[in-house]
XYZ file of C-alpha atoms in Angstrom:
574
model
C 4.858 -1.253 48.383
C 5.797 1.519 45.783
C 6.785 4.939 48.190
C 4.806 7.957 47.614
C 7.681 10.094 46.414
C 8.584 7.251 43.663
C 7.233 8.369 40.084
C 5.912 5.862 37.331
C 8.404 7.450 35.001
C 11.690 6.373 37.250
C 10.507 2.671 36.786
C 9.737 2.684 33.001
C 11.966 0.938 30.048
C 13.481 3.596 28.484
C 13.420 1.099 25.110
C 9.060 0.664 25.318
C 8.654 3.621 27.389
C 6.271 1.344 29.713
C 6.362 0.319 32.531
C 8.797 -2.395 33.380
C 7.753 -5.678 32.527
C 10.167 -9.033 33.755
C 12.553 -6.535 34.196
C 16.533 -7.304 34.228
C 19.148 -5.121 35.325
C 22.372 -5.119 33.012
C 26.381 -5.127 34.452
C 26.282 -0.856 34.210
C 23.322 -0.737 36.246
C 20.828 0.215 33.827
C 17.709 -1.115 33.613
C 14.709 -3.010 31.048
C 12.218 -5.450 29.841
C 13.668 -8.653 28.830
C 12.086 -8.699 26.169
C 13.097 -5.349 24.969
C 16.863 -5.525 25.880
C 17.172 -8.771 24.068
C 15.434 -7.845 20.812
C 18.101 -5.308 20.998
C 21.192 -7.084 21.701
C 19.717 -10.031 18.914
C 20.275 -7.617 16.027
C 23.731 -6.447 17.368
C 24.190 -10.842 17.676
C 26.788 -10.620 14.564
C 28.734 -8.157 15.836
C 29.670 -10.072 19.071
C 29.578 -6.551 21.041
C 25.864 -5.435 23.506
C 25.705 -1.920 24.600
C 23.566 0.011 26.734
C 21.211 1.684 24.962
C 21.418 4.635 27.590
C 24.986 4.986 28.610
C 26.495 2.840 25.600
C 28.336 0.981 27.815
C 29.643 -2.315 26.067
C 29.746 -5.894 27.187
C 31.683 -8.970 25.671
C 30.128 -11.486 25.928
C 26.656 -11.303 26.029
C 25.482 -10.910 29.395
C 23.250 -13.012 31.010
C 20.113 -11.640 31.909
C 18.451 -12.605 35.181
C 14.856 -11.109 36.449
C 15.068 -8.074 39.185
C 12.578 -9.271 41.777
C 12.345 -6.061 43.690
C 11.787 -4.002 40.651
C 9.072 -6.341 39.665
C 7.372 -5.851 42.356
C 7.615 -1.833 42.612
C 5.985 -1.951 38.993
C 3.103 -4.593 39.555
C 2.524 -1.705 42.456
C 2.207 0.997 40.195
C 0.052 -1.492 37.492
C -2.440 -2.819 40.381
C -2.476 1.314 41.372
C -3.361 1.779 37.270
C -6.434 -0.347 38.008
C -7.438 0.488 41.649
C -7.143 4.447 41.880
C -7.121 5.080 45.380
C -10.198 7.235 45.360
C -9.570 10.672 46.133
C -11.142 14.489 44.888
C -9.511 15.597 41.710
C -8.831 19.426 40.826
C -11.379 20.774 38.049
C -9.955 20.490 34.281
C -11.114 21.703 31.035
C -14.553 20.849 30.129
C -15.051 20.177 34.069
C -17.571 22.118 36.875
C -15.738 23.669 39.577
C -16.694 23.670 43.356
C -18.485 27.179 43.965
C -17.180 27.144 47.858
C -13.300 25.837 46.712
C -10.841 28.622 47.695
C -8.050 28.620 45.813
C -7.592 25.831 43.431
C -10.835 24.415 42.853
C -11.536 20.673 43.334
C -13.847 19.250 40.779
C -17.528 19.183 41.266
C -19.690 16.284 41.901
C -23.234 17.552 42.283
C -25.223 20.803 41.487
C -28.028 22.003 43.581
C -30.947 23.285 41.742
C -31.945 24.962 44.821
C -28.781 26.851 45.682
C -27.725 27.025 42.093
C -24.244 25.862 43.166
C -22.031 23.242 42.555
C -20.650 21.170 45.114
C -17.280 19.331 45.060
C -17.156 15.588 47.499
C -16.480 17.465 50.033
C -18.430 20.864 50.505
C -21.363 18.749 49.210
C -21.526 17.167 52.608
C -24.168 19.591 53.885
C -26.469 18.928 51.766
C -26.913 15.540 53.347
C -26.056 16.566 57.227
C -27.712 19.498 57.448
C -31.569 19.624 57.825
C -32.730 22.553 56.118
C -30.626 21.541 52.776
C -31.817 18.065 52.579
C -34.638 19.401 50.937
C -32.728 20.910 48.160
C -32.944 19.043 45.076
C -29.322 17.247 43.766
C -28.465 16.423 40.612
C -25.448 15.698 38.491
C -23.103 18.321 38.026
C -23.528 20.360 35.657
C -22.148 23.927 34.346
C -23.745 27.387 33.803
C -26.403 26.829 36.482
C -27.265 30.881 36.019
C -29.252 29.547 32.814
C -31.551 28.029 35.024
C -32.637 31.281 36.464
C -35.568 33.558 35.020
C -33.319 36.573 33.526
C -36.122 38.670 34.838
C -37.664 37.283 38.177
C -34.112 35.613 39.282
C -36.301 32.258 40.018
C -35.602 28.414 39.004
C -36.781 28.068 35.363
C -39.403 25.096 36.716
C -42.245 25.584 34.394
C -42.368 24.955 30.528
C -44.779 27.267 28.298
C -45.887 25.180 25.488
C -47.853 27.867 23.949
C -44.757 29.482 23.793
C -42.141 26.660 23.652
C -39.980 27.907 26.061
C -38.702 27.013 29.962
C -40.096 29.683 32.380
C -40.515 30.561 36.157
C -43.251 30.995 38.554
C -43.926 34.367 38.854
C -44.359 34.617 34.704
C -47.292 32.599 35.054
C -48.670 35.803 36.247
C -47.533 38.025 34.013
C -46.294 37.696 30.076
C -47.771 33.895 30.157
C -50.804 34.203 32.470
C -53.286 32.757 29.780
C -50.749 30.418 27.934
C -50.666 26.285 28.448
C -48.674 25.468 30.900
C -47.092 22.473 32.709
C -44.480 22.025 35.256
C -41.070 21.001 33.363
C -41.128 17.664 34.645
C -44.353 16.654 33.481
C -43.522 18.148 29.825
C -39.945 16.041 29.679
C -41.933 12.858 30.598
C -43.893 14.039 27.159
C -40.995 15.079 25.274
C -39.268 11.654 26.640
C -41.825 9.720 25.028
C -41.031 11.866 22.183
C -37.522 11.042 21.995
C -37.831 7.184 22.459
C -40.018 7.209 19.406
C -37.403 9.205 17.311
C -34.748 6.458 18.884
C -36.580 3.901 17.903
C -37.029 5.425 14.286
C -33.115 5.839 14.248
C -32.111 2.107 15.471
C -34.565 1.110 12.678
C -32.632 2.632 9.897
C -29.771 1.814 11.829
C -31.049 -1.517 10.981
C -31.924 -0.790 7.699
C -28.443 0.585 6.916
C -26.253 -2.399 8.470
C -28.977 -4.348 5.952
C -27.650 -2.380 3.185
C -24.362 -2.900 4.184
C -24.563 -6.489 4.345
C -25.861 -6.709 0.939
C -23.456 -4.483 -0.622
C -20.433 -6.722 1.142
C -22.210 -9.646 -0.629
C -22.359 -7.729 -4.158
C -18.796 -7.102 -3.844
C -17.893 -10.303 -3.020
C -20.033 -11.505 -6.430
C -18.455 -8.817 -8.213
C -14.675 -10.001 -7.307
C -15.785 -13.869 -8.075
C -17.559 -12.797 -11.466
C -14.698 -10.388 -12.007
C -12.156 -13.743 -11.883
C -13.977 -16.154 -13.010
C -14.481 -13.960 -16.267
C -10.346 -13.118 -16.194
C -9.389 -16.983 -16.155
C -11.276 -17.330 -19.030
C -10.261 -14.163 -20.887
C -7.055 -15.473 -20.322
C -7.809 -18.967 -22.004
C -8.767 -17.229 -24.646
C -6.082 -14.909 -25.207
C -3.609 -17.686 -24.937
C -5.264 -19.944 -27.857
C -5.448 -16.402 -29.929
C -1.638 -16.151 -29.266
C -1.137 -20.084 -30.105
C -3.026 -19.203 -33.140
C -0.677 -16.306 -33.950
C 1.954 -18.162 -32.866
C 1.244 -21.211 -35.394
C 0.840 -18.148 -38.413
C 4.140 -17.072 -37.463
C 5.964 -20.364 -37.229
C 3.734 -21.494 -40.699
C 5.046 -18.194 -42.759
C 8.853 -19.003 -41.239
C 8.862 -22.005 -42.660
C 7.250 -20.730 -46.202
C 9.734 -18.713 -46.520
C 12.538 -21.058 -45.306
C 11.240 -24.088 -47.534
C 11.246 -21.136 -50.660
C 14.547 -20.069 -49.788
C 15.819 -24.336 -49.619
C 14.017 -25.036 -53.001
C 15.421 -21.779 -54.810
C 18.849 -22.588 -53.702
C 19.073 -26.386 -54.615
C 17.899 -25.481 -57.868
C 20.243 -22.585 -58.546
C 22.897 -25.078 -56.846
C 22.051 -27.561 -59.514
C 22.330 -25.348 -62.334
C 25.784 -24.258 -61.582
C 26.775 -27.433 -61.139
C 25.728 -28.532 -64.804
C 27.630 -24.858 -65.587
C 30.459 -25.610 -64.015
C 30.788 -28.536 -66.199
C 30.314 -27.229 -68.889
C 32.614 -24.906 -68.885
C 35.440 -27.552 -67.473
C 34.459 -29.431 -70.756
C 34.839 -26.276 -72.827
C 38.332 -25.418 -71.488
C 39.594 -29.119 -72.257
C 37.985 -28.481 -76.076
C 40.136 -25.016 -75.770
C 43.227 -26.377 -74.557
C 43.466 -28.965 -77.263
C 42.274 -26.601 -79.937
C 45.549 -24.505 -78.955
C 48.363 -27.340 -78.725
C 46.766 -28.195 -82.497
C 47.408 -24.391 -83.896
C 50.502 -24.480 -82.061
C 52.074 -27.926 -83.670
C 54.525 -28.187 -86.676
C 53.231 -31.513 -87.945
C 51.202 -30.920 -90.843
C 49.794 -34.422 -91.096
C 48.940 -34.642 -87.479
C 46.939 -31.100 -87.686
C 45.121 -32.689 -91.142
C 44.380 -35.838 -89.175
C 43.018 -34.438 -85.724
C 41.675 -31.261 -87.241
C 37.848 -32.716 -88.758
C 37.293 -34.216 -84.728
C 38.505 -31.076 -82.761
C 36.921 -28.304 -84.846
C 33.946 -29.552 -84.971
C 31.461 -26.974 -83.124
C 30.368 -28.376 -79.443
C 26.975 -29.187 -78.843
C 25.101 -26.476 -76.574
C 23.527 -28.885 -73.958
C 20.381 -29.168 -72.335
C 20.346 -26.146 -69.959
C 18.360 -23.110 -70.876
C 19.946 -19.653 -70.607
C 19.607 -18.379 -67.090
C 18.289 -14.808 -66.659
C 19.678 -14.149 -63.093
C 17.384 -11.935 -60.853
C 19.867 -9.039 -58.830
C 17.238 -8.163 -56.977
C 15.805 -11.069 -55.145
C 14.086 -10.844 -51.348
C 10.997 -11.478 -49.262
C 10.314 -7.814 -49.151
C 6.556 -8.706 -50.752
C 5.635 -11.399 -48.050
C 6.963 -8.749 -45.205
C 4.870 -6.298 -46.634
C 2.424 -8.950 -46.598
C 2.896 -9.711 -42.991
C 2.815 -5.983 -41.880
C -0.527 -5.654 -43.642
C -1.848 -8.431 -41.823
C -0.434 -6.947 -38.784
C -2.026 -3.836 -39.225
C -4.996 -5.828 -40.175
C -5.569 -7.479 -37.180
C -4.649 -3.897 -35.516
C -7.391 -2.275 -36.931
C -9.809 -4.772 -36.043
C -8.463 -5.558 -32.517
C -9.425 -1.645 -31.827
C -12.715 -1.897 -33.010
C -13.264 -4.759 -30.652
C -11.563 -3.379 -27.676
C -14.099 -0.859 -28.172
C -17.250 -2.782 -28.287
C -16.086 -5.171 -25.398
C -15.075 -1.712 -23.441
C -18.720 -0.825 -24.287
C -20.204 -4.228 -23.578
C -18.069 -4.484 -19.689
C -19.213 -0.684 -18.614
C -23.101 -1.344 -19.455
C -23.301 -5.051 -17.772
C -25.586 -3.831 -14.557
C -23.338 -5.520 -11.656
C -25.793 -5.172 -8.986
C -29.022 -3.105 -7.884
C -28.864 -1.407 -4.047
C -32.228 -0.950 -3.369
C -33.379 1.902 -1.162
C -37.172 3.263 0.392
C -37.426 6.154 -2.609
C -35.653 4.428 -5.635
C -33.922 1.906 -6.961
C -30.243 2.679 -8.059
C -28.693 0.567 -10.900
C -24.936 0.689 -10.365
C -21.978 -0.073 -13.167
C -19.203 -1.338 -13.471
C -17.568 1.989 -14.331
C -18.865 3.409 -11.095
C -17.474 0.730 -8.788
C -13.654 1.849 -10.233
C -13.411 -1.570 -12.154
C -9.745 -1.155 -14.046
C -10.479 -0.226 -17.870
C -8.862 -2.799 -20.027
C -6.712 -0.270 -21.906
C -4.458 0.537 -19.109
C -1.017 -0.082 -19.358
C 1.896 -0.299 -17.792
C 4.231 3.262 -19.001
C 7.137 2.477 -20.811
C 9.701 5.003 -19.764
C 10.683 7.504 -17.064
C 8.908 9.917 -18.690
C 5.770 8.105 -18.805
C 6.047 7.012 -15.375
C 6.407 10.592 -14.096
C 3.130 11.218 -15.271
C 1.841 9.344 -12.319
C 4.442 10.817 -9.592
C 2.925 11.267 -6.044
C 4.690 13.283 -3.580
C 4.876 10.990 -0.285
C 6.001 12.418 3.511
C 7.077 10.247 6.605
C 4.717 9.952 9.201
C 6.619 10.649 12.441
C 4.250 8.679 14.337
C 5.093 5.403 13.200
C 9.298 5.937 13.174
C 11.460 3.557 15.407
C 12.928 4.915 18.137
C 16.458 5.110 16.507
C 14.976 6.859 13.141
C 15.482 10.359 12.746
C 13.426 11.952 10.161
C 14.689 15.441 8.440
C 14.090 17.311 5.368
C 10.236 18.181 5.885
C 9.813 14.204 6.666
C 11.194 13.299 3.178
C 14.709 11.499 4.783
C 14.867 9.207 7.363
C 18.585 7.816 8.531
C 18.988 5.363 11.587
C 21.261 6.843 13.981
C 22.876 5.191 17.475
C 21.504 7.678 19.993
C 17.108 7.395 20.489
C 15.116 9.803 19.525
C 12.759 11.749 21.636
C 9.657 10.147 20.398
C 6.173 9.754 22.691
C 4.179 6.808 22.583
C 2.030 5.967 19.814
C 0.003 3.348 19.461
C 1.020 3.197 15.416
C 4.933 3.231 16.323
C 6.860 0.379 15.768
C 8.858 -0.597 18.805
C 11.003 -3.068 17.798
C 11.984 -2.962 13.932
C 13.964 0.412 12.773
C 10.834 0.773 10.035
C 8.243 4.151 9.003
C 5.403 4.537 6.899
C 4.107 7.254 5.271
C 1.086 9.433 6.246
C -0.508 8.617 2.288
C -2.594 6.151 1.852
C -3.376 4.813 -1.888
C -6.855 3.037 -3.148
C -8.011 2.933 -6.517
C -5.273 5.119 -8.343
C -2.183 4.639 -10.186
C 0.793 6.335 -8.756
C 4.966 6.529 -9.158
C 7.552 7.382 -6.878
C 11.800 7.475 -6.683
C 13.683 6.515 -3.154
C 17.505 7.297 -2.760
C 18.906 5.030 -0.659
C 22.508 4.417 1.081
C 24.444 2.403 3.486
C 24.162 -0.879 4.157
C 20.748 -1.717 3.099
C 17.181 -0.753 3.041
C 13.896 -2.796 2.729
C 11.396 -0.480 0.388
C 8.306 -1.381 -0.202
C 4.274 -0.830 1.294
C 1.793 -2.234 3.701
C -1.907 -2.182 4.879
C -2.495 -0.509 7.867
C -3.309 -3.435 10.169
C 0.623 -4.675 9.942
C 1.241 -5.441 13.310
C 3.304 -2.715 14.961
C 4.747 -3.804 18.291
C 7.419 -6.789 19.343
C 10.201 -7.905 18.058
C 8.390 -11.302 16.066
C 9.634 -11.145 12.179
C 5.788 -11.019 11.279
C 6.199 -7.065 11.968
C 8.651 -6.682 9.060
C 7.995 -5.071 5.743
C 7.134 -8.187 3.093
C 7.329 -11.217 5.988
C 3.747 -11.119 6.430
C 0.436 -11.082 3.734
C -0.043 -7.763 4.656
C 2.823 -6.291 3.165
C 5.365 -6.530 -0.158
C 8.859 -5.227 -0.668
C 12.002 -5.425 -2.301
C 15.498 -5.331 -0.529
C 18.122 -3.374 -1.720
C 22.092 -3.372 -0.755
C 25.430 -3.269 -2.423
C 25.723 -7.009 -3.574
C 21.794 -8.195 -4.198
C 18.531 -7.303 -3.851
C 15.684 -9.868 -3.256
C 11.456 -9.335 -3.545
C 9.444 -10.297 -0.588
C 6.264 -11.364 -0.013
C 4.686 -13.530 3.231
C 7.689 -14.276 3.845
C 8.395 -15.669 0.556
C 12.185 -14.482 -0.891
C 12.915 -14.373 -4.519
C 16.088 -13.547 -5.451
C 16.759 -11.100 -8.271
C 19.890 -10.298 -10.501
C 20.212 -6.574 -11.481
C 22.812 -3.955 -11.492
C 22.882 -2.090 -8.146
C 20.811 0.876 -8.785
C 21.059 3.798 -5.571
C 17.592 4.919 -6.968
C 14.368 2.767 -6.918
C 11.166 3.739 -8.643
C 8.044 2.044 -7.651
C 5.034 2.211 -9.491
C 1.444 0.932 -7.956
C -1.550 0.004 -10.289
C -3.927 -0.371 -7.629
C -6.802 -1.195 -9.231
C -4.815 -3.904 -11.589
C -3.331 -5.316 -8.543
C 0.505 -4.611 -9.920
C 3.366 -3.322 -7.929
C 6.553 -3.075 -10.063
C 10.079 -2.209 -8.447
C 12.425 -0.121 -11.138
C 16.091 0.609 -11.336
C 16.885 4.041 -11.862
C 19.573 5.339 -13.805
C 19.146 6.650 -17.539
C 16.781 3.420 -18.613
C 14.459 1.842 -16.642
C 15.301 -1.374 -15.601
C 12.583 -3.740 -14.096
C 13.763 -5.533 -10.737
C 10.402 -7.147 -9.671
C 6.589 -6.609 -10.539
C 4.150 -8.440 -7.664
C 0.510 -9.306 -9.244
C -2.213 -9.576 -6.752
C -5.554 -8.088 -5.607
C -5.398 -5.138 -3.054
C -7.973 -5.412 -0.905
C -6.772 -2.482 1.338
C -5.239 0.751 1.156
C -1.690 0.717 0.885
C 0.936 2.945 2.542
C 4.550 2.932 1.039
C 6.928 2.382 4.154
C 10.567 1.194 4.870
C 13.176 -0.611 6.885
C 16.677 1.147 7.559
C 19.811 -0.731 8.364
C 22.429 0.417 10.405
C 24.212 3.569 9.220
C 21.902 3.749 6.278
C 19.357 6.411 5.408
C 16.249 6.528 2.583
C 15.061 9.703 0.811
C 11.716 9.767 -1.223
C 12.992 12.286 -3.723
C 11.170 15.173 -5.035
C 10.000 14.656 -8.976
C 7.984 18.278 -9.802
C-alpha cells in the first residue's frame, strides 16, 4: 500500500504528467509510461540514439523496456484512492460555510441549525443528535449568512411570511407593524409558492421542447439547403461546361477561318509567281539572244534571224497584280474582341438577374408562436457568385487576419515567444500544466482564432528542417501518439508540408506531391464559405502550391507541426 508521506506527484510521468500507467523504468533510473517513453524514442528511431527526457542520458541501442511491478502497484493505490476518498472533514474553502465552534482553522460545515443559527462542521454537529435538549432544534443543509434569518428588529427566526406585504417576518411583528395583514407560517406559503414554481417548470421544459423542435427542423432545413445547394452546383456546372464547349468550338471554327484564308491566299499568290517567274526566265532567254544578234559581225546572219527575234513577245495570260503592303487579320480580331466584349456585356447583365433570382428564392420558413419568419438565402451567408479568388499579394492582403498561438494546446517541447506569434521546438520541456486541449504526443499548436463564414489571408516564416502548416476543426483528437492526431492525416484537418527539398498537400491521410521552388514564406488564404483553401509561395509573385476544394462544415483553426530544430512565425502584415 502507497505510505502516507508518498505524494501523487513523485509517481507521475513527467512526459503525460499523470499518473504512471504500465510503467517502465529506463537504464539511468528514470521513470514512465510505456506508452509515453516509446512514442518518444519512435521519433528519435532514425537517429539510432534514446535519451532521457529528464537527465538526457543516452542509450545505444534501444533499450528494452520491461513493466515495474512495484511501481504499478503504488499508482493503482493512489488511482483506487482517486475513486474511494477515505472519508474525512475537509477545511472550509471559498464559496464554503465554516464551522461556528472551529478554533483556529475552520473545518467545513455540514449542517446549519435554524434554532441556534449556527453552523455545524461533522464533528461539533454531534450534539445536536446526543444531546436532549438540541434534538429539538431544527437541521438543515448548510447554508451561509444565517443572521438573514433573524428579524433585524425583534432578533427572532424569520418563520412567518406576510403576503399582504410580500415579505418573510417574525413572531412578535404579527403584533405590531403586520397585526391586521394575511399571514401564514413560511412553510405553508413555500408549499404555495412550490406549486408555483412547478407550473413555471413545467412552462419552461415545454418551450424547452418547443425549442429542441425548432432546432430539429432547422438541422433538417440546412441539410435541404446543402443538398439543393449541390444538386443546383452539378448542374450549373454542366452547363457552364457545354457554354465553354460552345466557346471552345467558336474559337477552334474562327482558327481555322483564318488558317484556311491564310492557305488559299498563299497558294494563289504561290501560283502567280510561279507563272512570273517564268515569264521572266522566258524574257531573259528573248534578251540574251537579242544581245549576241546586236553584238555579231555577220550581216547576213543578223538579216536572216532578225524578222523572228524582234518580233515583240506576247504579254500572256496573267493580269497585272496590284500587291496589297498592308495585309492582316486585324478586322476579324477586332471582330473577335467585339464579340468578346459582347458576350461581356451580356454575361453582367445576367450575373445580375441570376444574383437577383438566388437571393429572393425563400429557402425555408422557421415558424414561431407570434410570426412566421421567411428566411433567404442572403441571410443564411450563402457565398455570392461574384467572389473570386485575389490575384496578387496586394489583393490578398486585403483579407489579412492577425492569428496568435494558443499556449494551451503547445507540445510539451514547443516554446512559444514573441506575444505567441513564434513557436520553435526546443530539447529541454517546457513548464506547461495539463490541458485537456494539449497535444501530448505530436510537437503541434493551434491558434486561439477560429474562422466560419469569412474570407481571410495569412503569411508563416518557417525554418529548419520542416514544418507541417495548415488548419483543423476543433474535435482533432489531441492525445496519443496514433498518426490520426497529425495535422492533414485525418478528415478533420488539411495541410501542406514544407522543407528544403519538397513539399507535399495532405488530406485524410491522402499525400500529393507538389513541385515548386522552396519558398521560406507561405501564404494561406481560406474562402470559407466557397469551401477553398489555397497554399501560396511567397517571394515577389505569388506562386500557387496547392488549393483544397471542399465544404467546411466546422470552424477552422490554422495550426502547425514543428520538426526538430525548426521554428514557425505567423508574420505581422499591418
Amino acid at each position: 500500500m502507497a505510505s502516507n508521506l508518498w505524494s501523487e506527484d513523485q509517481f507521475s510521468c513527467s512526459l503525460c504528467l499523470e499518473l504512471l500507467k504500465d510503467p517502465v523504468s529506463i537504464p539511468c533510473g528514470h521513470s514512465y509510461c510505456m506508452g509515453c517513453i516509446k512514442n518518444c524514442w519512435d521519433q528519435t528511431d532514425h537517429t539510432g540514439v534514446y535519451s532521457c527526457p529528464q537527465c538526457r542520458e543516452t542509450f545505444t541501442p534501444r533499450p528494452v523496456l520491461g513493466r515495474n511491478i512495484m511501481l504499478a502497484e503504488i499508482a493503482g493505490e493512489f488511482k483506487r484512492r482517486r475513486l474511494n476518498p477515505p472519508p474525512a472533514q475537509s477545511y472550509a474553502g471559498p464559496g464554503d460555510v465554516p464551522c461556528d465552534f472551529c478554533t483556529g482553522r475552520k473545518f467545513k460545515a455540514v449542517k446549519s441549525c435554524l434554532t441556534c443559527l449556527a453552523s455545524y462542521c461533522e464533528t461539533h454537529v454531534k450534539s445536536h443528535s446526543e444531546v436532549t435538549p438540541l434534538k429539538r432544534h431544527k437541521l438543515i443543509n448548510a447554508i451561509g449568512n444565517l443572521e438573514q434569518k433573524l428579524c433585524a428588529e425583534h432578533q427572532k427566526v424569520l418563520d412567518i411570511f406576510c403576503r399582504t406585504d410580500q415579505t418573510c417576518v417574525c413572531v412578535l411583528c404579527t403584533d405590531k407593524d403586520h397585526k391586521s395583514h394575511d399571514t401564514v407560517s413560511a412553510e405553508a406559503e413555500r408549499s404555495v409558492k412550490q406549486k408555483q414554481l412547478g407550473e413555471t417548470q413545467t412552462e419552461i421544459q415545454q418551450r424547452i421542447q418547443e425549442r429542441l423542435k425548432d432546432v430539429d427542423e432547422l438541422k433538417q432545413t440546412v441539410e435541404s439547403l446543402k443538398r439543393s445547394a449541390c444538386i443546383e452546383i452539378k448542374e450549373s456546372e454542366k452547363i457552364f461546361t457545354e457554354l465553354i464547349r460552345s466557346i471552345e468550338k467558336i474559337h477552334t471554327e474562327v482558327i481555322e477561318l483564318i488558317g484556311a484564308n491564310e492557305k488559299a491566299a498563299v497558294n494563289q499568290a504561290e501560283g502567280r509567281m510561279k507563272k512570273l517567274e517564268q515569264e521572266i526566265a522566258e524574257l531573259r532567254r528573248r534578251n540574251t539572244e537579242l544581245k549576241q544578234l546586236s553584238e555579231t559581225e555577220d550581216h547576213i546572219h543578223f538579216l536572216q534571224n532578225f524578222q523572228s527575234l524582234c518580233v515583240p513577245p506576247e504579254a500572256g495570260d496573267l493580269p497585272s497584280v496590284t500587291v496589297n503592303t498592308d495585309i492582316s487579320f486585324v478586322a476579324v480580331r477586332k471582330a473577335v474582341s467585339e464579340l468578346k466584349d459582347h458576350i461581356e456585356d451580356f454575361w453582367k447583365g445576367e450575373l445580375v438577374k441570376i444574383t437577383t433570382t438566388v437571393n429572393e428564392t425563400a429557402v425555408y420558413t422557421l415558424g414561431s408562436r407570434s410570426h412566421d419568419r421567411r428566411f433567404k438565402v442572403n441571410e443564411v451567408a450563402v457565398y455570392s457568385l461574384q467572389a473570386t479568388e485575389p490575384r496578387n499579394r496586394a489583393e490578398f492582403l486585403k483579407y489579412s487576419y492577425q492569428l496568435t498561438l494558443h499556449p494551451n494546446t503547445a507540445y510539451r517541447e514547443l516554446c512559444l515567444s514573441e506575444g505567441n506569434r513564434k513557436v520553435t521546438r526546443r530539447s529541454e520541456t517546457q513548464r506547461y500544466r495539463h490541458h485537456p486541449e494539449r497535444f501530448d504526443s505530436w510537437p503541434q499548436v493551434l491558434c486561439r482564432e477560429r474562422l466560419s463564414g469569412t474570407r481571410c489571408y495569412w503569411e508563416i516564416e518557417w525554418r529548419g528542417g520542416g514544418a507541417y502548416i495548415g488548419v483543423t476543426y476543433k474535435g482533432i483528437s489531441r492525445k496519443g501518439g496514433d498518426r490520426c492526431c497529425l495535422l492533414g492525416c485525418n478528415d478533420k484537418s488539411w495541410s501542406v508540408y514544407c522543407s528544403d527539398s519538397s513539399y507535399s498537400a495532405r488530406h485524410n491521410n491522402n499525400k500529393t506531391a507538389i513541385t515548386a521552388p522552396c519558398s521560406p514564406r507561405i501564404g494561406v488564404y481560406l474562402d470559407f464559405n466557397a469551401g477553398t483553401l489555397s497554399f501560396y509561395g511567397v517571394s515577389d509573385t505569388m506562386t500557387l502550391l496547392h488549393r483544397f476544394q471542399t465544404t467546411f462544415t466546422e470552424p477552422l483553426y490554422p495550426g502547425f507541426w514543428i520538426g526538430y530544430d525548426s521554428s514557425v512565425t505567423i508574420c505581422q502584415l499591418n
